[in-house]
CSV table of C-alpha atoms in Angstrom, one decimal:
chain,number,residue,atom,x,y,z
A,742,MET,CA,-17.9,-14.4,-10.5
A,743,ASN,CA,-15.3,-12.0,-9.3
A,744,LEU,CA,-16.0,-11.1,-5.6
A,745,LYS,CA,-15.7,-7.4,-6.3
A,746,ARG,CA,-18.3,-7.7,-8.9
A,747,VAL,CA,-20.6,-9.6,-6.6
A,748,PHE,CA,-20.1,-6.9,-3.9
A,749,PHE,CA,-20.9,-4.0,-6.2
A,750,LEU,CA,-23.7,-5.9,-7.9
A,751,PHE,CA,-25.3,-6.3,-4.5
A,752,ILE,CA,-25.1,-2.6,-3.9
A,753,ALA,CA,-26.6,-1.8,-7.3
A,754,LEU,CA,-29.5,-4.2,-6.9
A,755,THR,CA,-30.3,-3.2,-3.4
A,756,PHE,CA,-30.0,0.6,-3.6
A,757,ILE,CA,-30.7,1.5,-7.2
A,758,GLY,CA,-32.9,4.6,-7.3
A,759,LYS,CA,-31.9,5.7,-3.8
A,760,SER,CA,-30.4,9.1,-3.2
A,761,PHE,CA,-27.1,10.0,-1.7
A,762,ALA,CA,-26.8,12.3,1.3
A,763,TYR,CA,-24.0,13.0,3.7
A,764,GLU,CA,-24.3,12.6,7.4
A,765,LYS,CA,-21.2,10.4,7.2
A,766,CYS,CA,-21.0,8.5,10.4
A,767,ILE,CA,-20.1,5.3,8.6
A,768,VAL,CA,-17.9,7.1,6.0
A,769,THR,CA,-16.0,8.9,8.7
A,770,HIS,CA,-15.4,5.6,10.5
A,771,ILE,CA,-14.1,3.9,7.3
A,772,ASN,CA,-11.9,6.8,6.3
A,773,GLU,CA,-10.3,6.9,9.8
A,774,ALA,CA,-9.7,3.2,9.6
A,775,ILE,CA,-8.0,3.6,6.2
A,776,GLN,CA,-5.8,6.4,7.6
A,777,LEU,CA,-4.8,4.3,10.6
A,778,ASN,CA,-4.0,1.2,8.6
A,779,LYS,CA,-1.9,3.2,6.1
A,780,GLU,CA,0.1,4.6,9.0
A,781,ARG,CA,0.6,1.3,10.7
A,782,LYS,CA,1.4,-0.6,7.4
A,783,VAL,CA,4.9,1.0,7.4
A,784,TYR,CA,5.7,-0.2,10.9
A,785,TYR,CA,4.3,-3.7,10.3
A,786,THR,CA,6.2,-4.1,7.1
A,787,ASP,CA,9.5,-3.3,8.9
A,788,LEU,CA,8.7,-5.6,11.8
A,789,SER,CA,7.7,-8.5,9.6
A,790,GLN,CA,10.4,-7.9,7.0
A,791,GLY,CA,7.6,-7.5,4.4
A,792,ILE,CA,5.5,-10.5,5.3
A,793,SER,CA,2.6,-8.2,6.5
A,794,THR,CA,2.5,-6.0,3.4
A,795,ARG,CA,0.0,-8.2,1.6
A,796,THR,CA,-2.3,-8.2,4.6
A,797,SER,CA,-2.2,-4.4,5.0
A,798,ASN,CA,-2.8,-3.8,1.3
A,799,ALA,CA,-5.8,-6.2,1.3
A,800,LEU,CA,-7.3,-4.6,4.4
A,801,ILE,CA,-7.0,-1.0,3.1
A,802,SER,CA,-8.4,-2.2,-0.3
A,803,LEU,CA,-11.4,-3.7,1.5
A,804,GLU,CA,-12.0,-0.5,3.4
A,805,LYS,CA,-11.9,1.6,0.2
A,806,GLN,CA,-14.4,-0.7,-1.4
A,807,MET,CA,-16.7,-0.3,1.5
A,808,LEU,CA,-16.9,3.5,1.0
A,809,PRO,CA,-19.5,3.6,-1.8
A,810,ILE,CA,-22.1,1.6,0.2
A,811,SER,CA,-21.2,3.6,3.3
A,812,TYR,CA,-22.2,6.9,1.6
A,813,ILE,CA,-25.5,5.3,0.7
A,814,PHE,CA,-26.3,4.1,4.3
A,815,ASP,CA,-25.3,7.4,5.7
A,816,GLY,CA,-27.6,9.2,3.3
A,817,LEU,CA,-30.5,7.0,4.1
A,818,ALA,CA,-30.0,7.3,7.8
A,819,LYS,CA,-29.9,11.1,7.8
A,820,LYS,CA,-33.6,11.7,8.3
A,821,TYR,CA,-33.5,9.6,11.4
A,822,GLN,CA,-30.4,11.2,12.8
A,823,LYS,CA,-31.9,14.6,12.3
A,824,VAL,CA,-34.6,13.8,14.9
A,825,GLY,CA,-32.2,12.4,17.4
A,826,LEU,CA,-32.0,8.7,16.5
A,827,ASP,CA,-28.3,7.6,16.3
A,828,LEU,CA,-29.0,5.1,13.6
A,829,PHE,CA,-25.7,3.5,12.5
A,830,CYS,CA,-23.7,6.1,14.5
A,831,GLU,CA,-24.4,4.3,17.7
A,832,ASP,CA,-23.6,1.0,16.0
A,833,LEU,CA,-20.0,2.1,15.4
A,834,ILE,CA,-17.2,2.5,17.9
A,835,SER,CA,-14.9,5.4,17.3
A,836,MET,CA,-11.5,4.6,15.8
A,837,ASN,CA,-10.1,6.8,18.6
A,838,GLU,CA,-10.8,3.7,20.8
A,839,THR,CA,-8.3,1.7,18.9
A,840,PRO,CA,-5.5,0.4,21.1
A,841,SER,CA,-2.1,2.2,20.8
A,842,PHE,CA,0.4,0.6,18.4
A,843,LYS,CA,2.3,-2.4,19.8
A,844,ASN,CA,5.2,-4.4,18.3
A,845,ILE,CA,4.2,-7.6,19.9
A,846,TYR,CA,1.4,-9.4,21.6
A,847,ASP,CA,1.4,-8.9,25.4
A,848,ASN,CA,1.1,-12.7,25.9
A,849,GLY,CA,3.5,-13.8,23.2
A,850,ALA,CA,3.1,-15.3,19.7
A,851,PRO,CA,0.3,-17.7,19.0
A,852,HIS,CA,1.2,-21.0,17.3
A,853,ILE,CA,0.2,-21.1,13.7
A,854,LYS,CA,-1.2,-24.7,14.1
A,855,ASP,CA,-3.9,-23.1,16.3
A,856,TYR,CA,-5.3,-21.0,13.5
A,857,ARG,CA,-8.8,-22.1,12.7
A,858,PHE,CA,-9.6,-22.2,9.0
A,859,ILE,CA,-13.2,-21.5,7.9
A,860,LYS,CA,-14.9,-21.3,4.5
A,861,ARG,CA,-16.1,-17.9,3.6
A,862,LEU,CA,-19.1,-19.2,1.8
A,863,GLU,CA,-20.0,-21.3,4.8
A,864,ILE,CA,-20.1,-18.4,7.3
A,865,TYR,CA,-21.9,-16.2,4.7
A,866,LYS,CA,-24.6,-18.8,4.1
A,867,ASP,CA,-25.0,-19.6,7.8
A,868,LEU,CA,-25.6,-16.0,8.7
A,869,ARG,CA,-27.8,-15.4,5.7
A,870,ASN,CA,-30.0,-18.4,6.5
A,871,SER,CA,-30.2,-17.5,10.2
A,872,PHE,CA,-31.6,-14.1,9.0
A,873,LYS,CA,-34.0,-15.5,6.4
A,874,ASN,CA,-37.0,-14.6,8.5
A,875,GLU,CA,-35.3,-11.3,9.6
A,876,SER,CA,-35.1,-12.5,13.2
A,877,TYR,CA,-32.5,-10.5,15.1
A,878,ASP,CA,-32.4,-13.1,17.9
A,879,SER,CA,-31.6,-15.9,15.4
A,880,LEU,CA,-28.9,-13.8,13.8
A,881,ILE,CA,-27.4,-12.9,17.1
A,882,LYS,CA,-27.3,-16.5,18.2
A,883,THR,CA,-25.6,-17.7,15.0
A,884,SER,CA,-23.1,-14.9,15.2
A,885,TYR,CA,-22.2,-15.8,18.8
A,886,GLN,CA,-21.7,-19.4,17.8
A,887,TRP,CA,-19.1,-18.3,15.2
A,888,MET,CA,-17.5,-16.0,17.7
A,889,ASP,CA,-17.1,-18.9,20.2
A,890,TYR,CA,-15.6,-21.1,17.5
A,891,LEU,CA,-13.1,-18.4,16.5
A,892,SER,CA,-12.3,-17.2,20.0
A,893,VAL,CA,-10.4,-20.3,21.0
A,894,GLU,CA,-7.2,-18.5,19.8
A,895,PRO,CA,-8.1,-14.8,20.0
A,896,ARG,CA,-4.8,-13.8,18.4
A,897,PHE,CA,-6.0,-15.1,15.0
A,898,ASN,CA,-9.1,-14.4,12.9
A,899,CYS,CA,-9.4,-10.9,14.3
A,900,LEU,CA,-11.0,-9.2,11.3
A,901,THR,CA,-13.7,-11.9,10.9
A,902,ARG,CA,-14.5,-11.7,14.7
A,903,HIS,CA,-14.6,-7.9,14.4
A,904,PHE,CA,-17.4,-8.1,11.7
A,905,LEU,CA,-19.2,-10.7,13.8
A,906,GLU,CA,-19.2,-8.3,16.7
A,907,ALA,CA,-20.5,-5.5,14.4
A,908,ILE,CA,-23.4,-7.7,13.4
A,909,ILE,CA,-24.2,-8.6,17.0
A,910,ARG,CA,-24.1,-5.0,18.1
A,911,SER,CA,-26.3,-3.7,15.3
A,912,ALA,CA,-28.8,-6.6,15.6
A,913,LYS,CA,-29.2,-5.9,19.3
A,914,LEU,CA,-29.6,-2.1,18.7
A,915,ALA,CA,-32.1,-2.7,15.8
A,916,PRO,CA,-35.2,-3.1,18.0
A,917,ILE,CA,-34.2,0.0,20.0
A,918,HIS,CA,-33.8,2.1,16.8
A,919,ILE,CA,-37.2,0.7,15.5
A,920,GLU,CA,-39.0,1.5,18.7
A,921,LYS,CA,-37.6,5.1,18.9
A,922,ALA,CA,-38.7,5.7,15.3
A,923,HIS,CA,-42.1,4.5,16.1
A,924,GLN,CA,-42.3,6.8,19.1
A,925,LYS,CA,-41.5,9.7,16.8
A,926,GLY,CA,-44.1,8.7,14.3
A,927,MET,CA,-41.5,7.9,11.6
A,928,LYS,CA,-41.4,5.1,9.1
A,929,SER,CA,-39.7,2.1,10.6
A,930,PRO,CA,-36.0,1.8,9.7
A,931,ARG,CA,-36.2,-2.0,9.9
A,932,ALA,CA,-35.7,-2.5,6.1
A,933,LEU,CA,-32.7,-0.1,6.1
A,934,ILE,CA,-31.2,-1.8,9.2
A,935,ASN,CA,-31.7,-5.2,7.6
A,936,ARG,CA,-29.9,-4.1,4.4
A,937,TYR,CA,-27.1,-2.8,6.5
A,938,LEU,CA,-26.7,-6.2,8.3
A,939,LYS,CA,-26.9,-8.1,5.0
A,940,SER,CA,-24.1,-5.9,3.6
A,941,ILE,CA,-21.9,-7.0,6.4
A,942,PHE,CA,-22.5,-10.6,5.4
A,943,ILE,CA,-20.7,-9.8,2.2
A,944,SER,CA,-17.7,-8.7,4.1
A,945,PHE,CA,-16.8,-12.2,5.1
A,946,PHE,CA,-15.8,-13.0,1.5
A,947,TYR,CA,-13.0,-10.6,2.2
A,948,SER,CA,-12.2,-10.9,5.9
A,949,VAL,CA,-11.6,-14.7,5.8
A,950,PRO,CA,-8.8,-14.5,3.2
A,951,ILE,CA,-7.3,-11.4,4.9
A,952,ASP,CA,-7.2,-13.3,8.2
A,953,GLU,CA,-5.6,-16.2,6.5
A,954,THR,CA,-2.7,-14.0,5.2
A,955,ALA,CA,-2.5,-12.2,8.5
A,956,ARG,CA,-1.8,-15.4,10.4
A,957,HIS,CA,1.7,-15.6,9.1
A,958,THR,CA,2.5,-12.1,10.6
A,959,GLN,CA,0.5,-12.8,13.8
A,960,ALA,CA,2.4,-16.1,14.3
A,961,LEU,CA,5.6,-14.0,14.6
A,962,GLY,CA,4.0,-12.3,17.6
A,963,ILE,CA,3.0,-9.1,15.6
A,964,PRO,CA,-0.6,-8.1,16.4
A,965,ILE,CA,-1.6,-6.9,13.0
A,966,ILE,CA,-5.4,-6.3,12.7
A,967,CYS,CA,-6.0,-7.6,16.2
A,968,ASN,CA,-4.6,-4.5,17.7
A,969,ASP,CA,-5.8,-2.2,15.0
A,970,VAL,CA,-9.6,-2.3,15.6
A,971,PRO,CA,-11.6,-0.9,18.5
A,972,ALA,CA,-13.3,-3.3,20.8
A,973,ILE,CA,-17.0,-3.5,20.1
A,974,PRO,CA,-19.3,-3.7,23.1
A,975,ILE,CA,-21.8,-6.5,22.5
A,976,ASP,CA,-22.9,-7.7,25.9
A,977,PHE,CA,-25.7,-5.3,26.7
């Protein structure tokens, strides 16, 4: 089945019947990412003599596909945000924290032989299985294992590692959000947070092939993607 259909089928099955509302923490984040990558696409295309264009187009396309589900999550989180819980907003790091544009890696170009290939279905299943019992600790542990595997050469696989960092941060914040909601006498956001995490699992069907195409540009010393996402604090 076409991956896009899988993605939107997941959205439909998970959120059918839910209403849309507009606090927009996630939507704002995604729109800012789209704008940044559109702007930088031109520079990367010139630097790489066109090699990077496929990567930029795929990245922007992914971000646009993420917008519908982002509206849903923003809407469902609004009631928590209204009472002071930064649900999802705290999970995200502002695109203003993205490093300034650079033509080359500070420490030179990585060797393409050091790129680590992974199977997108493997990482998806591994994360899904680790979260079968909805254990945040188990999910965090598995995510760190994948991070370690892909961090051997940090100038490759940057989008996949970015999503892994997002999972770790949200999984660590989950108990905090849940406890704060309990203190305010609100319904637990556990189910909503778990849906959000599971939606990120789907992203690896896209990030893995994007990273594979990006490696050709990155091997030229051009830090596409790696220099285009904000660092996500996960050690807290």
